[in-house]
Short mmCIF file of C-alpha atoms and ligand atoms in Angstrom, two decimals:
data_model
loop_
_atom_site.label_atom_id
_atom_site.label_comp_id
_atom_site.label_asym_id
_atom_site.label_seq_id
_atom_site.Cartn_x
_atom_site.Cartn_y
_atom_site.Cartn_z
CA MET A 1 46.32 -1.54 -5.15
CA ASN A 2 43.06 -1.65 -1.76
CA SER A 3 44.20 0.08 0.89
CA LYS A 4 43.61 -3.57 3.32
CA GLU A 5 46.56 -5.19 1.12
CA LEU A 6 48.44 -1.84 2.90
CA ILE A 7 47.36 -2.18 6.39
CA LYS A 8 47.61 -6.20 6.34
CA SER A 9 51.44 -5.71 5.12
CA ALA A 10 52.26 -2.77 8.13
CA ILE A 11 50.77 -5.42 10.22
CA GLU A 12 52.70 -7.93 9.33
CA ALA A 13 55.58 -6.10 9.27
CA ARG A 14 55.19 -5.02 12.91
CA GLU A 15 56.40 -8.37 13.43
CA LYS A 16 59.93 -8.51 12.51
CA ALA A 17 60.60 -5.15 14.87
CA TYR A 18 64.14 -5.12 16.69
CA CYS A 19 63.31 -3.15 19.56
CA PRO A 20 64.77 -5.02 22.73
CA TYR A 21 65.15 -1.61 24.23
CA SER A 22 62.08 -0.40 24.10
CA ASN A 23 59.45 -3.25 23.30
CA PHE A 24 57.43 -0.92 21.33
CA LYS A 25 56.97 -2.65 17.94
CA VAL A 26 56.53 -0.53 14.91
CA GLY A 27 55.31 -1.38 11.27
CA ALA A 28 54.27 0.31 8.08
CA ALA A 29 53.63 0.14 4.24
CA VAL A 30 54.31 2.42 1.55
CA LEU A 31 53.22 2.62 -1.91
CA PHE A 32 54.96 4.27 -4.41
CA GLU A 33 54.77 5.07 -7.81
CA ASP A 34 55.84 1.46 -8.25
CA GLY A 35 52.97 0.59 -7.67
CA LYS A 36 55.03 -2.01 -5.39
CA ILE A 37 54.53 -2.37 -1.26
CA TYR A 38 57.47 -1.89 0.48
CA THR A 39 57.60 -2.54 4.28
CA GLY A 40 59.65 -2.08 7.39
CA CYS A 41 59.66 -1.09 11.22
CA ASN A 42 61.74 0.09 13.81
CA ILE A 43 65.03 -0.90 14.19
CA GLU A 44 66.89 -0.75 17.43
CA ASN A 45 70.96 0.10 18.42
CA ALA A 46 72.62 0.56 20.92
CA SER A 47 73.86 3.25 20.40
CA PHE A 48 69.02 4.71 20.86
CA GLY A 49 70.07 7.97 18.43
CA GLY A 50 71.24 5.33 15.94
CA THR A 51 67.85 3.59 15.73
CA ASN A 52 65.22 4.51 12.83
CA CYS A 53 61.60 4.45 12.91
CA ALA A 54 59.79 1.24 10.89
CA GLU A 55 58.49 3.84 8.29
CA ARG A 56 62.24 5.61 7.48
CA THR A 57 62.53 1.52 6.66
CA ALA A 58 60.18 1.70 4.75
CA ILE A 59 60.59 4.88 2.58
CA PHE A 60 64.10 3.99 2.17
CA LYS A 61 63.87 1.03 0.62
CA ALA A 62 61.36 1.98 -1.63
CA VAL A 63 63.98 4.53 -2.39
CA SER A 64 67.25 3.15 -2.78
CA GLU A 65 65.24 0.88 -5.47
CA GLY A 66 65.00 4.51 -7.84
CA ASN A 67 60.81 5.33 -7.03
CA ARG A 68 60.49 9.06 -5.13
CA VAL A 69 56.82 9.37 -5.37
CA LEU A 70 54.62 8.11 -2.39
CA LYS A 71 51.27 7.56 -2.52
CA GLU A 72 50.11 6.24 0.26
CA ILE A 73 51.55 4.31 3.80
CA ALA A 74 49.72 2.60 7.03
CA LEU A 75 51.46 2.27 9.97
CA ILE A 76 50.81 0.36 13.70
CA GLY A 77 52.51 0.59 17.39
CA ASP A 78 50.03 -0.46 19.84
CA PRO A 79 47.46 -2.52 18.73
CA ASN A 80 45.35 -0.71 21.65
CA ASN A 81 46.28 2.66 20.64
CA TYR A 82 46.19 5.59 17.40
CA THR A 83 50.12 5.82 17.66
CA TYR A 84 50.77 8.20 15.22
CA PRO A 85 54.30 8.95 12.56
CA CYS A 86 57.48 10.96 15.36
CA GLY A 87 59.10 14.26 13.79
CA ILE A 88 61.60 13.17 12.35
CA CYS A 89 59.27 10.65 10.33
CA ARG A 90 56.32 13.11 9.64
CA GLN A 91 59.71 15.54 8.18
CA VAL A 92 60.70 12.28 5.65
CA LEU A 93 57.09 11.42 4.50
CA THR A 94 56.78 15.80 3.21
CA GLU A 95 59.51 15.10 0.96
CA PHE A 96 58.64 12.41 -1.03
CA ALA A 97 54.63 13.59 -1.12
CA GLU A 98 54.62 15.57 -3.48
CA SER A 99 51.50 15.35 -4.94
CA GLY A 100 49.20 16.68 -1.80
CA GLY A 101 46.59 14.73 0.04
CA VAL A 102 48.68 11.14 0.78
CA LYS A 103 47.03 9.07 2.82
CA VAL A 104 48.24 8.12 5.95
CA TYR A 105 46.63 5.40 7.34
CA ILE A 106 47.26 5.16 11.28
CA ILE A 107 46.61 1.49 12.96
CA LYS A 108 44.85 -0.48 15.68
CA ASN A 109 43.96 -3.36 13.92
CA GLU A 110 42.56 -4.43 10.27
CA ASN A 111 39.31 -3.14 10.83
CA ASP A 112 40.18 -0.33 13.26
CA TYR A 113 42.01 2.44 11.81
CA ILE A 114 41.50 6.46 11.41
CA VAL A 115 43.27 8.47 7.88
CA LYS A 116 45.01 11.14 7.57
CA THR A 117 46.54 13.67 5.06
CA ILE A 118 50.33 14.78 5.42
CA GLU A 119 48.63 17.93 5.24
CA GLU A 120 47.13 17.22 8.08
CA LEU A 121 49.97 15.48 10.70
CA MET A 122 52.37 17.95 9.11
CA PRO A 123 50.34 22.10 8.40
CA GLY A 124 53.02 24.39 7.69
CA SER A 125 56.84 22.16 5.98
CA PHE A 126 59.86 23.20 5.22
CA THR A 127 59.92 21.31 2.09
CA LYS A 128 62.28 21.57 -1.31
CA LYS A 129 60.42 24.19 -2.33
CA ASP A 130 62.02 27.05 0.58
CA LEU A 131 66.23 26.45 -1.71
CA GLY A 132 64.80 28.04 -4.49
N1 LIG B 201 59.19 4.87 16.63
C1 LIG B 201 58.97 4.79 14.90
O1 LIG B 201 59.39 2.98 14.04
N2 LIG B 201 58.53 5.10 13.96
C2 LIG B 201 57.45 6.84 15.18
O2 LIG B 201 56.54 6.99 13.81
C3 LIG B 201 57.38 6.78 17.01
C4 LIG B 201 58.37 5.15 17.26
C5 LIG B 201 60.21 3.77 17.07
C6 LIG B 201 61.59 3.32 17.56
C7 LIG B 201 61.91 3.13 18.50
O3 LIG B 201 62.06 2.19 18.34
C8 LIG B 201 60.42 3.06 19.47
O4 LIG B 201 59.32 3.67 18.60
C9 LIG B 201 60.22 3.34 20.82
O5 LIG B 201 60.54 5.41 20.50
#
């Protein structure tokens, strides 16, 4: 698996977004320990708090198939801007980023993206270690 495939998958997943309220499409693709790519889009709700972000859709799909170890994630929102993961998604990413140095591809398009680690995006985070 290379990052190109993950990035393409996130771009494709964005087209599936259900976002009638914000009209802001987001797509995500995650690679977990089973070596498969799981994709997700944002799914909005008339009761706005029921909205699920693209990253969490993808992560929850992977985890519900038995995965626990996140390797990489790619996401794309506005193609004219680098769309960073929201705070709730950063916390959920942290939960499954046990190995450290997990890369987050923040995409504008296939040839224009930046790469951050989860630690860069979420320093000093609260994790399962804090619960002993
Ligand atoms: N959104 C995501 O899918 N991921 C993020 O990290 C940021 C926000 C979605 C949620 C909502 O459907 C829309 O973008 C506007 O907030």
